[in-house]
mmCIF file of C-alpha atoms and ligand atoms in Angstrom:
data_model
loop_
_atom_site.group_PDB
_atom_site.id
_atom_site.type_symbol
_atom_site.label_atom_id
_atom_site.label_comp_id
_atom_site.label_asym_id
_atom_site.label_seq_id
_atom_site.Cartn_x
_atom_site.Cartn_y
_atom_site.Cartn_z
ATOM 1 C CA MET M 1 -16.812 -8.791 51.346
ATOM 2 C CA ARG M 2 -16.753 -5.896 48.811
ATOM 3 C CA LYS M 3 -13.451 -4.429 50.111
ATOM 4 C CA VAL M 4 -11.815 -7.736 50.082
ATOM 5 C CA THR M 5 -12.354 -8.104 46.538
ATOM 6 C CA GLY M 6 -11.347 -4.684 45.748
ATOM 7 C CA LEU M 7 -8.184 -5.243 47.184
ATOM 8 C CA THR M 8 -7.455 -8.765 45.696
ATOM 9 C CA LEU M 9 -7.991 -7.053 42.337
ATOM 10 C CA LEU M 10 -5.784 -4.386 43.302
ATOM 11 C CA ALA M 11 -2.975 -6.974 43.983
ATOM 12 C CA GLY M 12 -3.737 -8.329 40.928
ATOM 13 C CA CYS M 13 -3.021 -5.348 38.957
ATOM 14 C CA LEU M 14 0.044 -4.361 40.918
ATOM 15 C CA MET M 15 1.453 -7.858 40.188
ATOM 16 C CA VAL M 16 0.851 -7.405 36.319
ATOM 17 C CA ALA M 17 2.092 -3.756 36.482
ATOM 18 C CA GLY M 18 5.253 -5.214 38.218
ATOM 19 C CA GLY M 19 5.736 -7.869 35.672
ATOM 20 C CA ILE M 20 5.805 -8.007 31.986
ATOM 21 C CA ARG M 21 4.105 -5.157 30.500
ATOM 22 C CA THR M 22 0.736 -6.038 29.577
ATOM 23 C CA ASN M 23 -3.028 -4.959 29.596
ATOM 24 C CA ALA M 24 -4.363 -8.141 29.783
ATOM 25 C CA HIS M 25 -5.959 -7.186 32.993
ATOM 26 C CA GLY M 26 -7.110 -3.698 32.365
ATOM 27 C CA CYS M 27 -5.178 -2.175 35.152
ATOM 28 C CA SER M 28 -2.852 0.257 32.897
ATOM 29 C CA PRO M 29 -2.718 0.780 29.594
ATOM 30 C CA ASP M 30 0.428 -0.046 27.445
ATOM 31 C CA VAL M 31 2.444 2.926 26.629
ATOM 32 C CA ALA M 32 4.410 3.896 23.620
ATOM 33 C CA GLN M 33 7.204 6.435 23.753
ATOM 34 C CA VAL M 34 7.418 9.238 21.202
ATOM 35 C CA VAL M 35 10.132 11.817 21.648
ATOM 36 C CA ALA M 36 10.266 15.537 20.210
ATOM 37 C CA LEU M 37 13.777 16.477 19.181
ATOM 38 C CA ASP M 38 15.281 19.827 18.312
ATOM 39 C CA GLU M 39 18.708 21.692 18.510
ATOM 40 C CA CYS M 40 17.557 25.434 19.270
ATOM 41 C CA ASP M 41 20.571 27.459 19.728
ATOM 42 C CA PRO M 42 19.596 29.947 22.970
ATOM 43 C CA ASP M 43 21.911 32.709 21.666
ATOM 44 C CA THR M 44 20.063 33.582 18.496
ATOM 45 C CA PHE M 45 16.507 32.163 19.747
ATOM 46 C CA ASN M 46 16.559 34.469 22.720
ATOM 47 C CA LEU M 47 17.698 37.671 21.244
ATOM 48 C CA PRO M 48 15.189 40.296 21.942
ATOM 49 C CA THR M 49 12.611 40.517 18.868
ATOM 50 C CA LYS M 50 14.182 44.043 17.776
ATOM 51 C CA LYS M 51 17.355 42.243 17.442
ATOM 52 C CA GLY M 52 15.699 39.405 15.304
ATOM 53 C CA GLY M 53 15.390 36.806 17.712
ATOM 54 C CA LEU M 54 12.001 35.684 19.659
ATOM 55 C CA GLY M 55 12.586 37.232 22.923
ATOM 56 C CA PRO M 56 14.261 36.732 25.982
ATOM 57 C CA GLY M 57 10.931 37.194 27.843
ATOM 58 C CA GLY M 58 9.908 34.846 30.703
ATOM 59 C CA THR M 59 12.761 32.133 30.908
ATOM 60 C CA GLY M 60 13.449 32.411 27.193
ATOM 61 C CA PHE M 61 12.054 30.537 24.380
ATOM 62 C CA CYS M 62 14.849 28.106 23.885
ATOM 63 C CA HIS M 63 16.617 26.110 26.760
ATOM 64 C CA GLU M 64 19.994 24.979 26.289
ATOM 65 C CA VAL M 65 20.504 21.342 25.654
ATOM 66 C CA ALA M 66 22.501 21.206 22.211
ATOM 67 C CA LEU M 67 25.767 22.135 23.312
ATOM 68 C CA SER M 68 25.824 25.221 21.208
ATOM 69 C CA ALA M 69 29.213 26.222 22.192
ATOM 70 C CA PHE M 70 30.309 23.152 20.303
ATOM 71 C CA GLY M 71 28.700 23.963 17.274
ATOM 72 C CA PHE M 72 25.668 21.067 17.781
ATOM 73 C CA SER M 73 23.019 23.748 17.545
ATOM 74 C CA THR M 74 20.778 25.354 14.793
ATOM 75 C CA THR M 75 20.510 29.223 15.171
ATOM 76 C CA LEU M 76 17.182 30.830 14.230
ATOM 77 C CA GLY M 77 18.435 32.261 10.837
ATOM 78 C CA ASP M 78 19.526 28.601 9.702
ATOM 79 C CA LEU M 79 16.319 27.242 10.948
ATOM 80 C CA ILE M 80 14.153 29.558 8.848
ATOM 81 C CA ASP M 81 16.323 29.609 5.655
ATOM 82 C CA LYS M 82 16.475 25.693 5.422
ATOM 83 C CA ALA M 83 12.790 25.692 5.957
ATOM 84 C CA ASN M 84 12.400 28.217 3.176
ATOM 85 C CA LYS M 85 14.530 26.300 0.978
ATOM 86 C CA GLY M 86 12.192 23.250 1.457
ATOM 87 C CA THR M 87 15.128 21.473 3.126
ATOM 88 C CA PRO M 88 14.246 21.637 6.812
ATOM 89 C CA ASP M 89 16.486 20.784 9.453
ATOM 90 C CA PRO M 90 16.209 16.842 10.029
ATOM 91 C CA GLY M 91 17.415 17.279 14.026
ATOM 92 C CA TRP M 92 13.891 18.800 14.445
ATOM 93 C CA ASP M 93 12.089 15.900 14.440
ATOM 94 C CA PHE M 94 9.255 13.258 16.160
ATOM 95 C CA GLU M 95 10.811 9.785 16.811
ATOM 96 C CA PRO M 96 9.922 7.441 15.452
ATOM 97 C CA ASP M 97 8.369 8.619 12.462
ATOM 98 C CA GLN M 98 6.053 5.602 12.368
ATOM 99 C CA LEU M 99 4.460 3.716 15.049
ATOM 100 C CA THR M 100 2.263 0.637 15.098
ATOM 101 C CA ILE M 101 0.299 0.003 18.082
ATOM 102 C CA HIS M 102 -2.627 -2.042 19.413
ATOM 103 C CA GLU M 103 -5.810 -0.380 20.079
ATOM 104 C CA GLY M 104 -5.867 1.157 23.941
ATOM 105 C CA THR M 105 -2.003 1.809 23.809
ATOM 106 C CA ASN M 106 -1.372 5.362 25.094
ATOM 107 C CA LEU M 107 1.294 7.542 23.461
ATOM 108 C CA SER M 108 3.449 9.440 25.870
ATOM 109 C CA VAL M 109 5.034 12.021 23.818
ATOM 110 C CA VAL M 110 8.104 13.794 25.476
ATOM 111 C CA ASP M 111 9.848 17.076 24.449
ATOM 112 C CA GLN M 112 13.510 16.383 24.678
ATOM 113 C CA GLY M 113 14.464 19.578 22.604
ATOM 114 C CA GLY M 114 15.196 23.084 23.729
ATOM 115 C CA GLU M 115 11.798 24.868 22.828
ATOM 116 C CA PRO M 116 8.055 24.112 22.558
ATOM 117 C CA HIS M 117 6.433 21.925 19.972
ATOM 118 C CA THR M 118 2.865 20.522 19.423
ATOM 119 C CA PHE M 119 1.714 17.047 18.743
ATOM 120 C CA THR M 120 -1.367 17.732 17.108
ATOM 121 C CA GLU M 121 -3.493 15.486 15.092
ATOM 122 C CA VAL M 122 -4.481 16.247 11.772
ATOM 123 C CA ALA M 123 -6.399 14.945 8.825
ATOM 124 C CA GLN M 124 -3.678 15.604 6.271
ATOM 125 C CA PHE M 125 -0.090 16.914 6.936
ATOM 126 C CA GLY M 126 0.751 20.657 5.727
ATOM 127 C CA GLY M 127 1.713 24.075 7.046
ATOM 128 C CA GLY M 128 1.792 24.960 10.659
ATOM 129 C CA PHE M 129 0.736 28.402 12.196
ATOM 130 C CA VAL M 130 4.302 30.043 11.763
ATOM 131 C CA GLU M 131 3.972 31.114 7.853
ATOM 132 C CA PRO M 132 8.096 31.708 7.443
ATOM 133 C CA LEU M 133 8.468 27.811 8.281
ATOM 134 C CA ASN M 134 5.638 26.495 6.177
ATOM 135 C CA HIS M 135 7.681 26.596 2.878
ATOM 136 C CA GLY M 136 4.338 27.761 1.107
ATOM 137 C CA GLU M 137 2.175 25.190 2.526
ATOM 138 C CA PRO M 138 -1.145 26.524 3.825
ATOM 139 C CA THR M 139 -1.801 26.241 7.450
ATOM 140 C CA VAL M 140 -3.890 22.986 8.108
ATOM 141 C CA PRO M 141 -6.848 23.559 9.863
ATOM 142 C CA GLU M 142 -6.015 21.955 13.045
ATOM 143 C CA CYS M 143 -3.162 24.562 13.409
ATOM 144 C CA THR M 144 -5.031 27.405 12.610
ATOM 145 C CA GLY M 145 -4.949 30.293 15.101
ATOM 146 C CA GLY M 146 -1.860 29.018 16.940
ATOM 147 C CA PHE M 147 -1.743 29.156 20.605
ATOM 148 C CA SER M 148 -4.810 31.487 21.043
ATOM 149 C CA ASN M 149 -6.874 28.531 19.658
ATOM 150 C CA VAL M 150 -7.243 26.249 22.815
ATOM 151 C CA ALA M 151 -7.497 23.127 20.729
ATOM 152 C CA VAL M 152 -3.955 23.907 19.451
ATOM 153 C CA ALA M 153 -2.589 25.191 22.698
ATOM 154 C CA ARG M 154 -3.671 21.988 24.552
ATOM 155 C CA THR M 155 -1.596 19.879 22.246
ATOM 156 C CA ARG M 156 1.778 22.278 23.167
ATOM 157 C CA ILE M 157 4.535 20.356 24.852
ATOM 158 C CA THR M 158 7.313 22.533 26.476
ATOM 159 C CA GLN M 159 10.906 21.559 27.102
ATOM 160 C CA GLY M 160 10.990 18.325 29.418
ATOM 161 C CA SER M 161 7.173 18.327 29.514
ATOM 162 C CA ARG M 162 5.149 15.156 28.575
ATOM 163 C CA LEU M 163 1.817 14.859 26.583
ATOM 164 C CA ASP M 164 -0.286 11.787 26.948
ATOM 165 C CA VAL M 165 -2.506 10.520 24.039
ATOM 166 C CA ALA M 166 -5.386 8.218 24.701
ATOM 167 C CA GLY M 167 -8.044 6.652 22.914
ATOM 168 C CA LEU M 168 -6.872 6.429 19.435
ATOM 169 C CA SER M 169 -9.046 4.497 17.494
ATOM 170 C CA LYS M 170 -8.146 1.965 15.277
ATOM 171 C CA GLY M 171 -6.764 3.019 11.666
ATOM 172 C CA LYS M 172 -4.126 5.704 10.366
ATOM 173 C CA HIS M 173 -3.472 8.955 12.406
ATOM 174 C CA LEU M 174 -1.151 11.704 11.549
ATOM 175 C CA PHE M 175 0.324 13.940 13.794
ATOM 176 C CA GLN M 176 2.500 17.043 13.172
ATOM 177 C CA CYS M 177 4.152 20.055 14.933
ATOM 178 C CA CYS M 178 2.161 23.285 14.340
ATOM 179 C CA ILE M 179 5.154 25.280 14.700
ATOM 180 C CA HIS M 180 7.538 23.215 12.729
ATOM 181 C CA PRO M 181 5.350 21.695 10.267
ATOM 182 C CA TRP M 182 8.113 19.104 8.922
ATOM 183 C CA MET M 183 8.031 17.252 12.336
ATOM 184 C CA ARG M 184 5.557 14.765 11.469
ATOM 185 C CA MET M 185 4.701 11.272 12.271
ATOM 186 C CA GLU M 186 2.150 8.382 11.384
ATOM 187 C CA VAL M 187 0.672 6.113 13.898
ATOM 188 C CA ASP M 188 -1.275 3.011 12.801
ATOM 189 C CA VAL M 189 -3.654 1.533 15.353
ATOM 190 C CA LYS M 190 -4.264 -2.208 14.956
HETATM 191 CU CU1 CU H 201 7.958 21.775 16.605
#
């Protein structure tokens, strides 16, 4: 009898999952999409550190997505210059900037840019762990230590990868990138 009940429930779940996206039966949570974007220029980002880049180690820090040959990318120098002037590159961003979700909805954050980011919940927006990109703002506690801090490292998203955020409580939640601290997003849970 138990097995039959279980199968019936499973069939109910599949029907719900295949129809309108709903959480009415508690089968699978609603998912809200967030994307991380950047336009990193691999030619400058992946230069050896001696030449002012971030190094070609591993598979390189920046993976080509921005069509740099056609002028759509941001060089490493430009990125730092703009951050220093307090006018950071708006192409490096989480989209949307604000999201209102119901309690129980999961966030699915996909990195569609070319380099790693973090999607880190913070009490208040502020600087990340890469000082030249902070425009004088102190590093927020949640970003302190960079990737040597496991709490920060587990919020990292590399190009093409996805980070799921579940269990957000009702209220306002702030997320930022600990590398590019102007990448910020507010999530309001109703
Ligand atoms: Cu970032």
